[in-house]
Coordinates of N, CA, C and O in Angstrom, one line a residue:
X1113 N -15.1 14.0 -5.9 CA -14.2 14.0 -4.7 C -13.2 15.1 -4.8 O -12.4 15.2 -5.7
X1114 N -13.3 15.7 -4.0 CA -11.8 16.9 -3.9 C -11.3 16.3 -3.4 O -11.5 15.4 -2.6
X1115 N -9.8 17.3 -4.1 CA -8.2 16.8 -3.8 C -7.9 16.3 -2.2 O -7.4 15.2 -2.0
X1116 N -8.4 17.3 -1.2 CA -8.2 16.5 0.1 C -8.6 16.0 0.1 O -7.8 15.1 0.0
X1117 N -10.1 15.4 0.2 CA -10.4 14.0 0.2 C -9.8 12.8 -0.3 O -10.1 11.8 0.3
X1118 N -9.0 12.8 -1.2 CA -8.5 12.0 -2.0 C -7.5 12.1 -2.0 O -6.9 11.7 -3.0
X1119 N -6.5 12.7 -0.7 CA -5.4 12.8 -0.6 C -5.5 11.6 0.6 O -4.9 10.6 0.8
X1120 N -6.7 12.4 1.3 CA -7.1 12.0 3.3 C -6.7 10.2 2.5 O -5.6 9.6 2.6
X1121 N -7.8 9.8 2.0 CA -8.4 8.2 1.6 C -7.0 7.7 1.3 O -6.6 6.7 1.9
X1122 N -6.2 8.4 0.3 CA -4.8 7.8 0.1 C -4.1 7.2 1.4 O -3.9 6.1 1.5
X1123 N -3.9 8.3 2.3 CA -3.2 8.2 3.4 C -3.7 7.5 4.4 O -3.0 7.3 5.4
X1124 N -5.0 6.9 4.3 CA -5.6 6.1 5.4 C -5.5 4.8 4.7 O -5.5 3.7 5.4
X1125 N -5.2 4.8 3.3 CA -4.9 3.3 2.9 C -3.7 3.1 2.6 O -3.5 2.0 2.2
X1126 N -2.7 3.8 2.7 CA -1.0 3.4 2.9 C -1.2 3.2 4.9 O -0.8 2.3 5.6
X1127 N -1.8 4.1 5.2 CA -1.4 3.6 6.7 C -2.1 2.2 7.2 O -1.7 1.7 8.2
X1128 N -3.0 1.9 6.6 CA -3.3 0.6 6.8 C -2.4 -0.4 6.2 O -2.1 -1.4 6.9
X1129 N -2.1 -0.3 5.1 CA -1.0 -1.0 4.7 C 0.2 -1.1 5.2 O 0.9 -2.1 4.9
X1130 N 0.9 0.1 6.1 CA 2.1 0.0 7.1 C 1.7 -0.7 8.2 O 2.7 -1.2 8.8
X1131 N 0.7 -0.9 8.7 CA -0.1 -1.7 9.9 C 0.0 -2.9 9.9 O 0.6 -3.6 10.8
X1132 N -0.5 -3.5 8.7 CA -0.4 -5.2 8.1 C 0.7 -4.9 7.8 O 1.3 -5.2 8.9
X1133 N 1.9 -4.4 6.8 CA 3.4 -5.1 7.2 C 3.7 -5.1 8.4 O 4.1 -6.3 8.6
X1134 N 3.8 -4.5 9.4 CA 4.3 -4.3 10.7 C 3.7 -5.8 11.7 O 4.1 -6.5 12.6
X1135 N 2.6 -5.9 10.9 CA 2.0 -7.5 11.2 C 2.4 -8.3 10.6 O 1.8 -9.3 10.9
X1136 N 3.1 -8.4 9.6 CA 3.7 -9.4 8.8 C 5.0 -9.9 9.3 O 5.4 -11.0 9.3
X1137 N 5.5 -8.5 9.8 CA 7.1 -8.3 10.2 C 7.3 -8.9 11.7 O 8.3 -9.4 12.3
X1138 N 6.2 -8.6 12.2 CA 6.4 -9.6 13.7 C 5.7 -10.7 13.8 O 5.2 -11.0 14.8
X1139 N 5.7 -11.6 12.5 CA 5.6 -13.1 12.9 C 6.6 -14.3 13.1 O 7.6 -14.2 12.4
X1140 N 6.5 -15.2 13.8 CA 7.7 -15.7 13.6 C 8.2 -15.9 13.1 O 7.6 -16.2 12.1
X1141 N 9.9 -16.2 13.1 CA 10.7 -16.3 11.6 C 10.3 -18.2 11.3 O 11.0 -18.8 10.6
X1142 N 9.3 -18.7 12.0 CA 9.2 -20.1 11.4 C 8.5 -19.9 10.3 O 8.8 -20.4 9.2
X1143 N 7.3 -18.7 10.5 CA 6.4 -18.4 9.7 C 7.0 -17.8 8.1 O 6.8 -18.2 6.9
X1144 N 7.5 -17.2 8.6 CA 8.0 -15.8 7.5 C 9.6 -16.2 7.7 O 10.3 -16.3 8.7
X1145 N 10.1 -16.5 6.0 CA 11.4 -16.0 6.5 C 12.1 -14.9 6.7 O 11.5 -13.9 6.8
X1146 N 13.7 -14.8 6.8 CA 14.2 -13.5 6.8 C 14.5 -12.9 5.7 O 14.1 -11.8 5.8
X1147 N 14.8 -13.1 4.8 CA 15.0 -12.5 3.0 C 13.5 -12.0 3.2 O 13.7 -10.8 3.1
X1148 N 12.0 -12.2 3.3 CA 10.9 -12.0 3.1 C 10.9 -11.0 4.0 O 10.6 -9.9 3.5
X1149 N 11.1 -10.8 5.5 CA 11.3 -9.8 6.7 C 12.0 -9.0 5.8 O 11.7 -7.9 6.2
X1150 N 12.9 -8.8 4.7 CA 14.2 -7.8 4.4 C 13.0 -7.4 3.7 O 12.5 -6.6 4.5
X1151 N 12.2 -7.6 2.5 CA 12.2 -7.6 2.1 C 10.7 -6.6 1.6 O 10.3 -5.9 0.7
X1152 N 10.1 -7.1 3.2 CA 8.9 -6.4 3.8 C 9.4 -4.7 4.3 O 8.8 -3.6 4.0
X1153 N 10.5 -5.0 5.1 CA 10.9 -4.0 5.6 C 10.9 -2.4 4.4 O 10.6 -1.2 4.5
X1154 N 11.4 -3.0 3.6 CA 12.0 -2.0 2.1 C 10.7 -1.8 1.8 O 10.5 -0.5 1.9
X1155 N 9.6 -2.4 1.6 CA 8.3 -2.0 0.9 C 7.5 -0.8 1.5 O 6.8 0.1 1.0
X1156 N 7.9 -1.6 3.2 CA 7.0 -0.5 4.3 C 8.2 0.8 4.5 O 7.6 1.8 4.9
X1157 N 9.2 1.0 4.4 CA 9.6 2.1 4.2 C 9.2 3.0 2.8 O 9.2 4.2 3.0
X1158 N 9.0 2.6 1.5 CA 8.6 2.7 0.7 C 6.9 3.6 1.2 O 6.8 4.8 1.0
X1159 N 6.0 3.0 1.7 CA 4.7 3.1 1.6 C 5.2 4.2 3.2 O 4.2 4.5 3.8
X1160 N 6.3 4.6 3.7 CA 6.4 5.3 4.7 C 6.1 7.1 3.9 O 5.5 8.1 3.9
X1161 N 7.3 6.4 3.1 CA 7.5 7.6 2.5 C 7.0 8.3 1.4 O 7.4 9.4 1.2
X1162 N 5.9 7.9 0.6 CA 4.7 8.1 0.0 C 3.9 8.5 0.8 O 3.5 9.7 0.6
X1163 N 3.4 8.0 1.9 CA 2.4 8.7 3.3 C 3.0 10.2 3.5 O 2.4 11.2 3.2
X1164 N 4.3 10.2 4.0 CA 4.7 10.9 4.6 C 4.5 12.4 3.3 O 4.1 13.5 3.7
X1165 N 4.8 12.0 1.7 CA 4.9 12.8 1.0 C 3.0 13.1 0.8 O 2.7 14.3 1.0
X1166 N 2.4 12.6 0.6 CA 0.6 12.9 0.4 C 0.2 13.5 1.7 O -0.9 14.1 1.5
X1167 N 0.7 13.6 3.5 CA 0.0 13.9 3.7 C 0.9 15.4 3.6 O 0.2 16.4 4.0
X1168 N 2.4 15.8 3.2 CA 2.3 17.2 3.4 C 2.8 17.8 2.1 O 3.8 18.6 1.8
X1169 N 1.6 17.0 1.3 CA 1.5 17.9 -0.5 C 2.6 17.7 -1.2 O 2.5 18.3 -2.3
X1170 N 3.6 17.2 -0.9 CA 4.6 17.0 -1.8 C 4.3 16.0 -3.2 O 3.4 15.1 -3.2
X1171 N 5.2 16.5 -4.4 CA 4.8 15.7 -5.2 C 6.3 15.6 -6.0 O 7.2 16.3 -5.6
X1172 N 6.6 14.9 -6.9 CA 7.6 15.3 -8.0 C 7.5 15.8 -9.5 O 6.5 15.4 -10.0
X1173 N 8.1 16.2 -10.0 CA 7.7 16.8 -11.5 C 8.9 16.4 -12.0 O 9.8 16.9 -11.4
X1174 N 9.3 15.2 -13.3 CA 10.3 15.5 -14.4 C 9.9 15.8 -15.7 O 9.0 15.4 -16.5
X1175 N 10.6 16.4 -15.8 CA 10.8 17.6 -17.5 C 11.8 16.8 -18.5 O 13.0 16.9 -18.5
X1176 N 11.0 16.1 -19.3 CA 12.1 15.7 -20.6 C 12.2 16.3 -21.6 O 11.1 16.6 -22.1
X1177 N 13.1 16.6 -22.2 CA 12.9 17.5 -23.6 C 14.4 17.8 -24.1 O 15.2 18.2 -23.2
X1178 N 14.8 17.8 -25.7 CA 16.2 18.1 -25.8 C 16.6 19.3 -25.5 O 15.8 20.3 -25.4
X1179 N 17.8 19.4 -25.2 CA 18.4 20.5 -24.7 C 17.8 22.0 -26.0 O 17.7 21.8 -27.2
X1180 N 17.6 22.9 -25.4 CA 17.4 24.3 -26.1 C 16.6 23.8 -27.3 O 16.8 23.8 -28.5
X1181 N 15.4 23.2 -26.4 CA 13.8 23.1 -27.4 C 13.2 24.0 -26.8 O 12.0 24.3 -27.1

């Protein structure tokens, strides 16, 4: 599988997963409570912002190492 491919598949399974929270998040609060609504909210921003970084190539890099190795 190449990198796009396997970027695309990424991004089509966070966006399905923002779909179902967004279906989670509009059920009633009899259903669902609100700490759980807070709580959904944080995750699908989370899985926003991973989408948003996979589909325009971003990534992050940290570098550990002692000072002047």
């Amino acid at each position: 599988m190449s990198e796009t491919e396997e970027r695309n598949e990424y991004s089509k399974k966070l966006e399905s997963q923002i779909k179902g929270i967004d279906e989670l998040i509009a059920l009633p609060s009899t259903i669902i409570t609100q700490s759980r609504i807070e709580e959904l909210k944080k995750i699908r921003n989370k899985a926003v912002k991973c989408k948003r970084k996979i589909d325009n190539g971003e990534f992050e890099i940290a570098i550990i190492g002692l000072e002047k190795s």
